[in-house]
Amino acid sequence: MLTRRRFIADSMTAAGFLLAAPLSGLGSSPAPESSGRRRKVLVVVFQRGGADGLSMVAPHGDPALSRNRPGIGIPKSGDTDGVIDLDGFFGLHPALSPLLPFWRDKRLAIVHAVGSHDPTRSHFEAQDYMENGTPGTKRTPDGWLARALRQEGGNGLRSLALTHNLPLALRGDPTALAFPSLASLAGLGKLRGYETIYGPDERV
């Protein structure tokens, strides 16, 4: 069973792997090694099932939180399994502790209480709208991330989803691949093989 902690760890590992792996097809044309620049990698974690923002990044500094959630609130900062304080007001759920180093290094930003302007009350429609990037439009044939990759240009293996099926956000990108876990890649050699197959000719 894939736990939240395992998923976060795999996601962070995937990001580090993509940054470090010298694969010619990842992202746009790679900068020369002498430049010292690193490729930019976007990690998208889409939590299906309705993640609770007030639990993930709890406003523990607001007394209204404990007053309105007396039975389901996260223990206060400093307690066993308590909220991990970030700035005196917001704090991370203890299960998200692997993200804390990224916050401290100023490599993680949190944008709270953000959603779609579409008024649908269907959770399933809302998920599709988020992945298509077209709220209120059901017939969009591709995902926002696939369109962004096409706009970016380049070829070869550029996107990898840690899922059994390709997510809607990546549909429309002919180079996108889905794997249930990093272990299923069976090493860097197999990933290089996929890059050879998929690039540079995107028609393959």
mmCIF file of C-alpha atoms in Angstrom:
data_model
loop_
_atom_site.group_PDB
_atom_site.id
_atom_site.type_symbol
_atom_site.label_atom_id
_atom_site.label_comp_id
_atom_site.label_asym_id
_atom_site.label_seq_id
_atom_site.Cartn_x
_atom_site.Cartn_y
_atom_site.Cartn_z
ATOM 1 C CA MET A 1 0.000 0.000 0.000
ATOM 2 C CA LEU A 2 1.309 3.430 -0.941
ATOM 3 C CA THR A 3 1.392 5.639 2.133
ATOM 4 C CA ARG A 4 1.454 9.435 2.048
ATOM 5 C CA ARG A 5 4.970 9.458 3.502
ATOM 6 C CA ARG A 6 6.198 6.951 0.894
ATOM 7 C CA PHE A 7 4.583 8.960 -1.900
ATOM 8 C CA ILE A 8 6.237 12.186 -0.771
ATOM 9 C CA ALA A 9 9.597 10.454 -0.494
ATOM 10 C CA ASP A 10 9.248 8.961 -3.989
ATOM 11 C CA SER A 11 8.213 12.338 -5.406
ATOM 12 C CA MET A 12 11.236 14.063 -3.896
ATOM 13 C CA THR A 13 13.496 11.249 -5.108
ATOM 14 C CA ALA A 14 12.063 11.560 -8.604
ATOM 15 C CA ALA A 15 12.744 15.297 -8.604
ATOM 16 C CA GLY A 16 16.319 14.765 -7.495
ATOM 17 C CA PHE A 17 16.778 11.988 -10.014
ATOM 18 C CA LEU A 18 15.556 14.122 -12.892
ATOM 19 C CA LEU A 19 17.821 16.973 -11.815
ATOM 20 C CA ALA A 20 20.877 14.751 -11.607
ATOM 21 C CA ALA A 21 20.382 12.360 -14.522
ATOM 22 C CA PRO A 22 22.332 13.485 -17.628
ATOM 23 C CA LEU A 23 19.525 12.689 -20.047
ATOM 24 C CA SER A 24 19.562 14.825 -23.160
ATOM 25 C CA GLY A 25 15.795 14.858 -23.584
ATOM 26 C CA LEU A 26 14.697 16.126 -20.186
ATOM 27 C CA GLY A 27 13.370 19.676 -20.401
ATOM 28 C CA SER A 28 14.604 22.019 -23.056
ATOM 29 C CA SER A 29 18.059 21.839 -24.567
ATOM 30 C CA PRO A 30 20.481 21.289 -21.700
ATOM 31 C CA ALA A 31 22.963 23.983 -20.835
ATOM 32 C CA PRO A 32 26.665 23.192 -21.293
ATOM 33 C CA GLU A 33 28.227 21.542 -18.257
ATOM 34 C CA SER A 34 30.645 24.425 -17.895
ATOM 35 C CA SER A 35 27.782 26.832 -17.234
ATOM 36 C CA GLY A 36 27.087 25.257 -13.850
ATOM 37 C CA ARG A 37 23.336 25.673 -14.373
ATOM 38 C CA ARG A 38 20.897 22.964 -13.327
ATOM 39 C CA ARG A 39 17.790 21.936 -15.202
ATOM 40 C CA LYS A 40 14.510 23.123 -13.754
ATOM 41 C CA VAL A 41 12.154 20.348 -12.670
ATOM 42 C CA LEU A 42 8.474 20.825 -11.858
ATOM 43 C CA VAL A 43 7.035 18.336 -9.348
ATOM 44 C CA VAL A 44 3.226 18.192 -9.347
ATOM 45 C CA VAL A 45 1.515 16.283 -6.528
ATOM 46 C CA PHE A 46 -2.207 15.935 -7.262
ATOM 47 C CA GLN A 47 -3.881 14.514 -4.161
ATOM 48 C CA ARG A 48 -7.043 12.830 -5.327
ATOM 49 C CA GLY A 49 -9.794 12.309 -2.820
ATOM 50 C CA GLY A 50 -9.977 15.833 -1.458
ATOM 51 C CA ALA A 51 -6.931 16.730 0.626
ATOM 52 C CA ASP A 52 -7.836 18.874 3.646
ATOM 53 C CA GLY A 53 -5.789 22.059 3.473
ATOM 54 C CA LEU A 54 -6.571 22.947 7.094
ATOM 55 C CA SER A 55 -4.889 19.711 8.157
ATOM 56 C CA MET A 56 -2.024 19.683 5.664
ATOM 57 C CA VAL A 57 -0.954 23.257 6.423
ATOM 58 C CA ALA A 58 -2.835 24.077 9.598
ATOM 59 C CA PRO A 59 -3.347 27.693 10.739
ATOM 60 C CA HIS A 60 -2.610 26.586 14.304
ATOM 61 C CA GLY A 61 -2.078 30.188 15.380
ATOM 62 C CA ASP A 62 -5.752 30.956 14.786
ATOM 63 C CA PRO A 63 -7.858 30.128 17.888
ATOM 64 C CA ALA A 64 -10.865 29.554 15.612
ATOM 65 C CA LEU A 65 -9.245 26.349 14.329
ATOM 66 C CA SER A 66 -9.323 24.487 17.638
ATOM 67 C CA ARG A 67 -12.668 26.040 18.525
ATOM 68 C CA ASN A 68 -14.348 24.766 15.374
ATOM 69 C CA ARG A 69 -12.428 21.500 15.114
ATOM 70 C CA PRO A 70 -12.204 20.248 18.689
ATOM 71 C CA GLY A 71 -12.266 16.577 17.716
ATOM 72 C CA ILE A 72 -10.262 16.448 14.490
ATOM 73 C CA GLY A 73 -7.622 19.112 14.976
ATOM 74 C CA ILE A 74 -3.918 18.269 14.919
ATOM 75 C CA PRO A 75 -2.189 18.375 18.334
ATOM 76 C CA LYS A 76 -0.457 21.677 19.017
ATOM 77 C CA SER A 77 3.170 22.318 18.169
ATOM 78 C CA GLY A 78 5.538 20.611 20.597
ATOM 79 C CA ASP A 79 3.181 17.740 21.418
ATOM 80 C CA THR A 80 3.713 14.182 20.211
ATOM 81 C CA ASP A 81 2.601 14.027 16.571
ATOM 82 C CA GLY A 82 1.819 17.725 16.806
ATOM 83 C CA VAL A 83 1.775 20.302 14.042
ATOM 84 C CA ILE A 84 5.233 21.370 12.816
ATOM 85 C CA ASP A 85 5.395 25.137 13.214
ATOM 86 C CA LEU A 86 6.522 27.140 10.186
ATOM 87 C CA ASP A 87 6.067 30.796 11.061
ATOM 88 C CA GLY A 88 4.142 30.987 14.317
ATOM 89 C CA PHE A 89 0.777 30.833 12.564
ATOM 90 C CA PHE A 90 0.883 28.076 9.943
ATOM 91 C CA GLY A 91 2.303 24.612 10.469
ATOM 92 C CA LEU A 92 2.774 21.351 8.580
ATOM 93 C CA HIS A 93 0.940 18.150 9.362
ATOM 94 C CA PRO A 94 3.484 15.765 10.971
ATOM 95 C CA ALA A 95 3.127 13.351 8.033
ATOM 96 C CA LEU A 96 4.582 16.104 5.812
ATOM 97 C CA SER A 97 7.785 16.403 7.844
ATOM 98 C CA PRO A 98 9.935 15.307 4.830
ATOM 99 C CA LEU A 99 9.062 18.684 3.259
ATOM 100 C CA LEU A 100 10.412 20.712 6.181
ATOM 101 C CA PRO A 101 14.043 20.880 4.929
ATOM 102 C CA PHE A 102 12.811 22.342 1.642
ATOM 103 C CA TRP A 103 10.894 25.027 3.556
ATOM 104 C CA ARG A 104 13.905 25.885 5.689
ATOM 105 C CA ASP A 105 16.134 26.125 2.607
ATOM 106 C CA LYS A 106 13.569 28.473 0.990
ATOM 107 C CA ARG A 107 12.959 25.983 -1.810
ATOM 108 C CA LEU A 108 9.318 25.426 -0.880
ATOM 109 C CA ALA A 109 6.497 27.972 -0.974
ATOM 110 C CA ILE A 110 2.956 27.345 0.261
ATOM 111 C CA VAL A 111 -0.033 29.049 -1.347
ATOM 112 C CA HIS A 112 -3.041 28.406 0.873
ATOM 113 C CA ALA A 113 -6.798 28.413 0.141
ATOM 114 C CA VAL A 114 -6.485 28.453 -3.652
ATOM 115 C CA GLY A 115 -9.074 26.806 -5.878
ATOM 116 C CA SER A 116 -11.035 26.991 -9.094
ATOM 117 C CA HIS A 117 -13.492 29.770 -9.849
ATOM 118 C CA ASP A 118 -15.875 27.215 -11.374
ATOM 119 C CA PRO A 119 -18.867 26.632 -9.073
ATOM 120 C CA THR A 120 -19.264 22.898 -9.783
ATOM 121 C CA ARG A 121 -20.085 20.842 -6.720
ATOM 122 C CA SER A 122 -18.883 17.642 -8.371
ATOM 123 C CA HIS A 123 -15.576 16.493 -6.963
ATOM 124 C CA PHE A 124 -14.878 14.474 -10.119
ATOM 125 C CA GLU A 125 -15.572 17.380 -12.471
ATOM 126 C CA ALA A 126 -13.418 19.656 -10.330
ATOM 127 C CA GLN A 127 -10.506 17.212 -10.606
ATOM 128 C CA ASP A 128 -10.813 17.102 -14.397
ATOM 129 C CA TYR A 129 -11.039 20.884 -14.639
ATOM 130 C CA MET A 130 -7.877 21.257 -12.562
ATOM 131 C CA GLU A 131 -5.958 18.781 -14.725
ATOM 132 C CA ASN A 132 -7.267 20.154 -18.020
ATOM 133 C CA GLY A 133 -6.665 23.713 -16.893
ATOM 134 C CA THR A 134 -9.997 24.772 -18.396
ATOM 135 C CA PRO A 135 -12.586 25.193 -15.598
ATOM 136 C CA GLY A 136 -16.136 24.735 -16.855
ATOM 137 C CA THR A 137 -15.073 23.136 -20.149
ATOM 138 C CA LYS A 138 -15.468 19.358 -20.321
ATOM 139 C CA ARG A 139 -14.256 18.694 -23.858
ATOM 140 C CA THR A 140 -10.641 19.809 -23.551
ATOM 141 C CA PRO A 141 -8.683 16.938 -25.174
ATOM 142 C CA ASP A 142 -5.381 17.445 -23.379
ATOM 143 C CA GLY A 143 -3.960 18.449 -20.012
ATOM 144 C CA TRP A 144 -2.420 21.755 -18.928
ATOM 145 C CA LEU A 145 0.956 20.152 -18.298
ATOM 146 C CA ALA A 146 1.044 18.508 -21.722
ATOM 147 C CA ARG A 147 0.317 21.879 -23.331
ATOM 148 C CA ALA A 148 3.038 23.519 -21.263
ATOM 149 C CA LEU A 149 5.547 20.898 -22.401
ATOM 150 C CA ARG A 150 4.635 21.460 -26.039
ATOM 151 C CA GLN A 151 5.102 25.188 -25.563
ATOM 152 C CA GLU A 152 8.496 24.581 -23.962
ATOM 153 C CA GLY A 153 9.686 22.540 -26.922
ATOM 154 C CA GLY A 154 12.477 19.990 -26.877
ATOM 155 C CA ASN A 155 12.164 16.239 -27.292
ATOM 156 C CA GLY A 156 13.023 12.950 -25.658
ATOM 157 C CA LEU A 157 11.777 11.833 -22.254
ATOM 158 C CA ARG A 158 10.602 14.974 -20.461
ATOM 159 C CA SER A 159 7.807 13.875 -18.128
ATOM 160 C CA LEU A 160 7.365 10.978 -15.740
ATOM 161 C CA ALA A 161 4.263 10.175 -13.667
ATOM 162 C CA LEU A 162 4.479 7.963 -10.574
ATOM 163 C CA THR A 163 1.083 6.383 -11.233
ATOM 164 C CA HIS A 164 -0.301 3.251 -12.882
ATOM 165 C CA ASN A 165 -2.116 5.314 -15.511
ATOM 166 C CA LEU A 166 -1.070 8.532 -17.209
ATOM 167 C CA PRO A 167 -2.786 11.436 -15.421
ATOM 168 C CA LEU A 168 -5.104 13.710 -17.348
ATOM 169 C CA ALA A 169 -2.716 16.643 -16.914
ATOM 170 C CA LEU A 170 -0.145 14.853 -19.102
ATOM 171 C CA ARG A 171 -2.481 13.536 -21.786
ATOM 172 C CA GLY A 172 -1.492 14.950 -25.127
ATOM 173 C CA ASP A 173 2.256 14.714 -24.499
ATOM 174 C CA PRO A 174 3.515 11.815 -26.676
ATOM 175 C CA THR A 175 6.681 11.435 -24.591
ATOM 176 C CA ALA A 176 5.009 11.193 -21.169
ATOM 177 C CA LEU A 177 5.398 7.903 -19.294
ATOM 178 C CA ALA A 178 3.668 6.473 -16.227
ATOM 179 C CA PHE A 179 5.250 4.077 -13.733
ATOM 180 C CA PRO A 180 3.731 2.904 -10.431
ATOM 181 C CA SER A 181 7.039 3.505 -8.630
ATOM 182 C CA LEU A 182 10.655 4.429 -9.236
ATOM 183 C CA ALA A 183 11.598 0.817 -8.489
ATOM 184 C CA SER A 184 9.648 -0.278 -11.569
ATOM 185 C CA LEU A 185 12.102 1.611 -13.759
ATOM 186 C CA ALA A 186 14.683 -1.039 -12.831
ATOM 187 C CA GLY A 187 17.554 1.402 -12.873
ATOM 188 C CA LEU A 188 18.900 4.247 -14.947
ATOM 189 C CA GLY A 189 19.664 1.969 -17.900
ATOM 190 C CA LYS A 190 15.987 1.276 -18.489
ATOM 191 C CA LEU A 191 15.143 4.978 -18.327
ATOM 192 C CA ARG A 192 17.849 5.724 -20.883
ATOM 193 C CA GLY A 193 16.299 3.059 -23.086
ATOM 194 C CA TYR A 194 12.934 4.808 -22.967
ATOM 195 C CA GLU A 195 14.611 8.079 -23.864
ATOM 196 C CA THR A 196 16.182 6.419 -26.899
ATOM 197 C CA ILE A 197 12.789 5.093 -27.979
ATOM 198 C CA TYR A 198 10.869 8.336 -27.487
ATOM 199 C CA GLY A 199 13.383 10.873 -28.750
ATOM 200 C CA PRO A 200 14.219 12.773 -30.765
ATOM 201 C CA ASP A 201 11.352 11.767 -33.089
ATOM 202 C CA GLU A 202 8.092 12.480 -31.218
ATOM 203 C CA ARG A 203 6.095 10.504 -33.802
ATOM 204 C CA VAL A 204 7.495 7.217 -32.437
#
